[in-house]
Amino acid sequence: MTDENNSEVCSLCEKKFNSENLPVNDNNNLNGTYRGTISPKFQIRFLDTCHFMQSSLKILSSNLARGDKSKFGETAKIFASNYMEYVTQKRFYPYEYTNSWEKLDEPSLPHKEGFYNRLLKKLL
């Protein structure tokens, strides 16, 4: 049997598995390799906002940003007031251009063509 089938304790918290704490395989999300067996409380479940929000994230964030910046108290603790305009709204990002990890290592932004959105059929 593999380690995946024999684990008796969580590899993160070392709590013993039982009927209320069932084991879950933890895999690396980048390459799929097995990292250990964990308790279900450590599993992260990502939800796309479009599945439960009334509007797009862009519209929701712009509605918040229009008003009083005091709603962004935690953000204001990190960013200076002259940056709040930029960090409280959705900005342009070349999602289609960023199709590999190597692109994230590039020292500068792509040329204007990199900001083309095929879905909207326009430059951002």
mmCIF file with all atom_site columns, C-alpha atoms in Angstrom:
data_model
loop_
_atom_site.group_PDB
_atom_site.id
_atom_site.type_symbol
_atom_site.label_atom_id
_atom_site.label_alt_id
_atom_site.label_comp_id
_atom_site.label_asym_id
_atom_site.label_entity_id
_atom_site.label_seq_id
_atom_site.pdbx_PDB_ins_code
_atom_site.Cartn_x
_atom_site.Cartn_y
_atom_site.Cartn_z
_atom_site.occupancy
_atom_site.B_iso_or_equiv
_atom_site.pdbx_formal_charge
_atom_site.auth_seq_id
_atom_site.auth_comp_id
_atom_site.auth_asym_id
_atom_site.auth_atom_id
_atom_site.pdbx_PDB_model_num
ATOM 1   C CA . MET A 1 1   ? 0.000   0.000  0.000   1.00 0.00 ? 1   MET A CA 1
ATOM 2   C CA . THR A 1 2   ? 1.098   3.559  -0.621  1.00 0.00 ? 2   THR A CA 1
ATOM 3   C CA . ASP A 1 3   ? 1.505   6.226  2.010   1.00 0.00 ? 3   ASP A CA 1
ATOM 4   C CA . GLU A 1 4   ? -1.703  7.773  0.632   1.00 0.00 ? 4   GLU A CA 1
ATOM 5   C CA . ASN A 1 5   ? -3.728  4.780  1.839   1.00 0.00 ? 5   ASN A CA 1
ATOM 6   C CA . ASN A 1 6   ? -1.962  4.200  5.163   1.00 0.00 ? 6   ASN A CA 1
ATOM 7   C CA . SER A 1 7   ? -1.959  7.651  6.773   1.00 0.00 ? 7   SER A CA 1
ATOM 8   C CA . GLU A 1 8   ? -3.408  7.611  10.253  1.00 0.00 ? 8   GLU A CA 1
ATOM 9   C CA . VAL A 1 9   ? -2.756  11.265 11.100  1.00 0.00 ? 9   VAL A CA 1
ATOM 10  C CA . CYS A 1 10  ? -2.958  14.587 9.243   1.00 0.00 ? 10  CYS A CA 1
ATOM 11  C CA . SER A 1 11  ? 0.411   15.572 7.772   1.00 0.00 ? 11  SER A CA 1
ATOM 12  C CA . LEU A 1 12  ? -0.225  19.225 8.766   1.00 0.00 ? 12  LEU A CA 1
ATOM 13  C CA . CYS A 1 13  ? -1.721  19.120 12.267  1.00 0.00 ? 13  CYS A CA 1
ATOM 14  C CA . GLU A 1 14  ? -0.919  15.501 13.201  1.00 0.00 ? 14  GLU A CA 1
ATOM 15  C CA . LYS A 1 15  ? -4.510  14.968 14.398  1.00 0.00 ? 15  LYS A CA 1
ATOM 16  C CA . LYS A 1 16  ? -5.657  11.336 14.180  1.00 0.00 ? 16  LYS A CA 1
ATOM 17  C CA . PHE A 1 17  ? -8.171  10.502 11.449  1.00 0.00 ? 17  PHE A CA 1
ATOM 18  C CA . ASN A 1 18  ? -11.579 9.156  12.535  1.00 0.00 ? 18  ASN A CA 1
ATOM 19  C CA . SER A 1 19  ? -15.220 9.172  11.376  1.00 0.00 ? 19  SER A CA 1
ATOM 20  C CA . GLU A 1 20  ? -15.461 12.941 12.028  1.00 0.00 ? 20  GLU A CA 1
ATOM 21  C CA . ASN A 1 21  ? -12.025 13.765 10.620  1.00 0.00 ? 21  ASN A CA 1
ATOM 22  C CA . LEU A 1 22  ? -11.794 11.807 7.376   1.00 0.00 ? 22  LEU A CA 1
ATOM 23  C CA . PRO A 1 23  ? -8.497  11.820 5.444   1.00 0.00 ? 23  PRO A CA 1
ATOM 24  C CA . VAL A 1 24  ? -8.181  13.815 2.220   1.00 0.00 ? 24  VAL A CA 1
ATOM 25  C CA . ASN A 1 25  ? -5.297  13.591 -0.256  1.00 0.00 ? 25  ASN A CA 1
ATOM 26  C CA . ASP A 1 26  ? -3.347  16.835 -0.602  1.00 0.00 ? 26  ASP A CA 1
ATOM 27  C CA . ASN A 1 27  ? -1.956  17.335 -4.102  1.00 0.00 ? 27  ASN A CA 1
ATOM 28  C CA . ASN A 1 28  ? 0.234   20.080 -5.506  1.00 0.00 ? 28  ASN A CA 1
ATOM 29  C CA . ASN A 1 29  ? -2.075  22.201 -7.681  1.00 0.00 ? 29  ASN A CA 1
ATOM 30  C CA . LEU A 1 30  ? 0.719   23.040 -10.115 1.00 0.00 ? 30  LEU A CA 1
ATOM 31  C CA . ASN A 1 31  ? 1.997   19.576 -10.962 1.00 0.00 ? 31  ASN A CA 1
ATOM 32  C CA . GLY A 1 32  ? -0.505  17.194 -9.337  1.00 0.00 ? 32  GLY A CA 1
ATOM 33  C CA . THR A 1 33  ? 2.021   15.366 -7.162  1.00 0.00 ? 33  THR A CA 1
ATOM 34  C CA . TYR A 1 34  ? 0.861   13.914 -3.858  1.00 0.00 ? 34  TYR A CA 1
ATOM 35  C CA . ARG A 1 35  ? 2.056   15.941 -0.830  1.00 0.00 ? 35  ARG A CA 1
ATOM 36  C CA . GLY A 1 36  ? 0.408   14.087 2.014   1.00 0.00 ? 36  GLY A CA 1
ATOM 37  C CA . THR A 1 37  ? -2.887  13.216 3.647   1.00 0.00 ? 37  THR A CA 1
ATOM 38  C CA . ILE A 1 38  ? -4.633  16.060 5.444   1.00 0.00 ? 38  ILE A CA 1
ATOM 39  C CA . SER A 1 39  ? -7.755  16.869 7.429   1.00 0.00 ? 39  SER A CA 1
ATOM 40  C CA . PRO A 1 40  ? -10.628 18.283 5.342   1.00 0.00 ? 40  PRO A CA 1
ATOM 41  C CA . LYS A 1 41  ? -10.435 21.606 7.223   1.00 0.00 ? 41  LYS A CA 1
ATOM 42  C CA . PHE A 1 42  ? -7.202  22.350 5.364   1.00 0.00 ? 42  PHE A CA 1
ATOM 43  C CA . GLN A 1 43  ? -8.751  21.971 1.912   1.00 0.00 ? 43  GLN A CA 1
ATOM 44  C CA . ILE A 1 44  ? -9.344  25.283 0.188   1.00 0.00 ? 44  ILE A CA 1
ATOM 45  C CA . ARG A 1 45  ? -12.419 25.588 -1.981  1.00 0.00 ? 45  ARG A CA 1
ATOM 46  C CA . PHE A 1 46  ? -12.228 28.324 -4.598  1.00 0.00 ? 46  PHE A CA 1
ATOM 47  C CA . LEU A 1 47  ? -15.485 29.821 -5.817  1.00 0.00 ? 47  LEU A CA 1
ATOM 48  C CA . ASP A 1 48  ? -15.751 32.065 -8.822  1.00 0.00 ? 48  ASP A CA 1
ATOM 49  C CA . THR A 1 49  ? -17.660 35.207 -7.838  1.00 0.00 ? 49  THR A CA 1
ATOM 50  C CA . CYS A 1 50  ? -19.823 34.992 -10.959 1.00 0.00 ? 50  CYS A CA 1
ATOM 51  C CA . HIS A 1 51  ? -21.595 31.957 -9.456  1.00 0.00 ? 51  HIS A CA 1
ATOM 52  C CA . PHE A 1 52  ? -23.027 33.798 -6.464  1.00 0.00 ? 52  PHE A CA 1
ATOM 53  C CA . MET A 1 53  ? -22.798 37.561 -7.073  1.00 0.00 ? 53  MET A CA 1
ATOM 54  C CA . GLN A 1 54  ? -25.528 39.664 -8.663  1.00 0.00 ? 54  GLN A CA 1
ATOM 55  C CA . SER A 1 55  ? -23.055 41.682 -10.745 1.00 0.00 ? 55  SER A CA 1
ATOM 56  C CA . SER A 1 56  ? -19.567 41.308 -12.122 1.00 0.00 ? 56  SER A CA 1
ATOM 57  C CA . LEU A 1 57  ? -16.624 41.915 -9.822  1.00 0.00 ? 57  LEU A CA 1
ATOM 58  C CA . LYS A 1 58  ? -15.704 44.941 -11.927 1.00 0.00 ? 58  LYS A CA 1
ATOM 59  C CA . ILE A 1 59  ? -19.111 46.580 -11.320 1.00 0.00 ? 59  ILE A CA 1
ATOM 60  C CA . LEU A 1 60  ? -19.183 45.688 -7.626  1.00 0.00 ? 60  LEU A CA 1
ATOM 61  C CA . SER A 1 61  ? -15.703 47.064 -6.965  1.00 0.00 ? 61  SER A CA 1
ATOM 62  C CA . SER A 1 62  ? -16.418 50.252 -8.930  1.00 0.00 ? 62  SER A CA 1
ATOM 63  C CA . ASN A 1 63  ? -19.554 50.812 -6.835  1.00 0.00 ? 63  ASN A CA 1
ATOM 64  C CA . LEU A 1 64  ? -17.505 50.554 -3.657  1.00 0.00 ? 64  LEU A CA 1
ATOM 65  C CA . ALA A 1 65  ? -14.666 52.700 -4.977  1.00 0.00 ? 65  ALA A CA 1
ATOM 66  C CA . ARG A 1 66  ? -17.002 55.564 -5.905  1.00 0.00 ? 66  ARG A CA 1
ATOM 67  C CA . GLY A 1 67  ? -17.922 56.191 -2.312  1.00 0.00 ? 67  GLY A CA 1
ATOM 68  C CA . ASP A 1 68  ? -16.092 56.766 0.890   1.00 0.00 ? 68  ASP A CA 1
ATOM 69  C CA . LYS A 1 69  ? -12.647 55.130 0.975   1.00 0.00 ? 69  LYS A CA 1
ATOM 70  C CA . SER A 1 70  ? -13.093 54.393 4.697   1.00 0.00 ? 70  SER A CA 1
ATOM 71  C CA . LYS A 1 71  ? -14.815 51.155 3.621   1.00 0.00 ? 71  LYS A CA 1
ATOM 72  C CA . PHE A 1 72  ? -11.335 49.946 2.710   1.00 0.00 ? 72  PHE A CA 1
ATOM 73  C CA . GLY A 1 73  ? -9.841  50.248 6.199   1.00 0.00 ? 73  GLY A CA 1
ATOM 74  C CA . GLU A 1 74  ? -7.599  47.187 5.992   1.00 0.00 ? 74  GLU A CA 1
ATOM 75  C CA . THR A 1 75  ? -6.378  48.163 2.530   1.00 0.00 ? 75  THR A CA 1
ATOM 76  C CA . ALA A 1 76  ? -5.620  51.706 3.733   1.00 0.00 ? 76  ALA A CA 1
ATOM 77  C CA . LYS A 1 77  ? -3.339  50.287 6.437   1.00 0.00 ? 77  LYS A CA 1
ATOM 78  C CA . ILE A 1 78  ? -1.061  48.908 3.715   1.00 0.00 ? 78  ILE A CA 1
ATOM 79  C CA . PHE A 1 79  ? -1.289  51.454 0.885   1.00 0.00 ? 79  PHE A CA 1
ATOM 80  C CA . ALA A 1 80  ? -0.698  55.202 1.068   1.00 0.00 ? 80  ALA A CA 1
ATOM 81  C CA . SER A 1 81  ? -3.724  57.398 0.346   1.00 0.00 ? 81  SER A CA 1
ATOM 82  C CA . ASN A 1 82  ? -2.369  58.425 -3.067  1.00 0.00 ? 82  ASN A CA 1
ATOM 83  C CA . TYR A 1 83  ? -2.509  54.727 -4.135  1.00 0.00 ? 83  TYR A CA 1
ATOM 84  C CA . MET A 1 84  ? -6.035  54.013 -2.895  1.00 0.00 ? 84  MET A CA 1
ATOM 85  C CA . GLU A 1 85  ? -7.581  54.993 -6.235  1.00 0.00 ? 85  GLU A CA 1
ATOM 86  C CA . TYR A 1 86  ? -5.562  52.243 -7.928  1.00 0.00 ? 86  TYR A CA 1
ATOM 87  C CA . VAL A 1 87  ? -6.020  49.442 -5.395  1.00 0.00 ? 87  VAL A CA 1
ATOM 88  C CA . THR A 1 88  ? -9.784  49.885 -4.955  1.00 0.00 ? 88  THR A CA 1
ATOM 89  C CA . GLN A 1 89  ? -10.809 49.239 -8.519  1.00 0.00 ? 89  GLN A CA 1
ATOM 90  C CA . LYS A 1 90  ? -10.370 46.550 -11.123 1.00 0.00 ? 90  LYS A CA 1
ATOM 91  C CA . ARG A 1 91  ? -7.550  47.411 -13.476 1.00 0.00 ? 91  ARG A CA 1
ATOM 92  C CA . PHE A 1 92  ? -6.489  46.064 -16.846 1.00 0.00 ? 92  PHE A CA 1
ATOM 93  C CA . TYR A 1 93  ? -4.547  42.813 -16.883 1.00 0.00 ? 93  TYR A CA 1
ATOM 94  C CA . PRO A 1 94  ? -3.283  40.947 -19.960 1.00 0.00 ? 94  PRO A CA 1
ATOM 95  C CA . TYR A 1 95  ? -4.848  37.584 -19.028 1.00 0.00 ? 95  TYR A CA 1
ATOM 96  C CA . GLU A 1 96  ? -4.552  36.127 -22.528 1.00 0.00 ? 96  GLU A CA 1
ATOM 97  C CA . TYR A 1 97  ? -0.930  37.266 -22.830 1.00 0.00 ? 97  TYR A CA 1
ATOM 98  C CA . THR A 1 98  ? -0.020  35.611 -19.528 1.00 0.00 ? 98  THR A CA 1
ATOM 99  C CA . ASN A 1 99  ? -0.150  32.030 -20.771 1.00 0.00 ? 99  ASN A CA 1
ATOM 100 C CA . SER A 1 100 ? 3.000   30.683 -19.085 1.00 0.00 ? 100 SER A CA 1
ATOM 101 C CA . TRP A 1 101 ? 4.968   31.082 -15.852 1.00 0.00 ? 101 TRP A CA 1
ATOM 102 C CA . GLU A 1 102 ? 7.860   32.595 -17.809 1.00 0.00 ? 102 GLU A CA 1
ATOM 103 C CA . LYS A 1 103 ? 5.714   35.587 -18.768 1.00 0.00 ? 103 LYS A CA 1
ATOM 104 C CA . LEU A 1 104 ? 5.429   36.459 -15.062 1.00 0.00 ? 104 LEU A CA 1
ATOM 105 C CA . ASP A 1 105 ? 9.228   36.800 -14.901 1.00 0.00 ? 105 ASP A CA 1
ATOM 106 C CA . GLU A 1 106 ? 9.379   39.421 -17.654 1.00 0.00 ? 106 GLU A CA 1
ATOM 107 C CA . PRO A 1 107 ? 10.766  42.722 -16.304 1.00 0.00 ? 107 PRO A CA 1
ATOM 108 C CA . SER A 1 108 ? 8.232   44.966 -18.061 1.00 0.00 ? 108 SER A CA 1
ATOM 109 C CA . LEU A 1 109 ? 4.642   45.017 -19.225 1.00 0.00 ? 109 LEU A CA 1
ATOM 110 C CA . PRO A 1 110 ? 3.848   43.638 -22.680 1.00 0.00 ? 110 PRO A CA 1
ATOM 111 C CA . HIS A 1 111 ? 3.316   45.921 -25.660 1.00 0.00 ? 111 HIS A CA 1
ATOM 112 C CA . LYS A 1 112 ? -0.175  47.292 -26.237 1.00 0.00 ? 112 LYS A CA 1
ATOM 113 C CA . GLU A 1 113 ? -1.123  44.248 -28.352 1.00 0.00 ? 113 GLU A CA 1
ATOM 114 C CA . GLY A 1 114 ? -0.687  42.069 -25.249 1.00 0.00 ? 114 GLY A CA 1
ATOM 115 C CA . PHE A 1 115 ? -3.740  43.757 -23.756 1.00 0.00 ? 115 PHE A CA 1
ATOM 116 C CA . TYR A 1 116 ? -6.081  42.582 -26.505 1.00 0.00 ? 116 TYR A CA 1
ATOM 117 C CA . ASN A 1 117 ? -9.137  40.716 -25.214 1.00 0.00 ? 117 ASN A CA 1
ATOM 118 C CA . ARG A 1 118 ? -10.533 38.166 -27.682 1.00 0.00 ? 118 ARG A CA 1
ATOM 119 C CA . LEU A 1 119 ? -13.762 37.844 -25.713 1.00 0.00 ? 119 LEU A CA 1
ATOM 120 C CA . LEU A 1 120 ? -14.490 41.573 -25.958 1.00 0.00 ? 120 LEU A CA 1
ATOM 121 C CA . LYS A 1 121 ? -12.725 41.804 -29.342 1.00 0.00 ? 121 LYS A CA 1
ATOM 122 C CA . LYS A 1 122 ? -10.879 44.963 -28.367 1.00 0.00 ? 122 LYS A CA 1
ATOM 123 C CA . LEU A 1 123 ? -7.744  46.362 -26.769 1.00 0.00 ? 123 LEU A CA 1
ATOM 124 C CA . LEU A 1 124 ? -8.161  47.001 -23.063 1.00 0.00 ? 124 LEU A CA 1
#
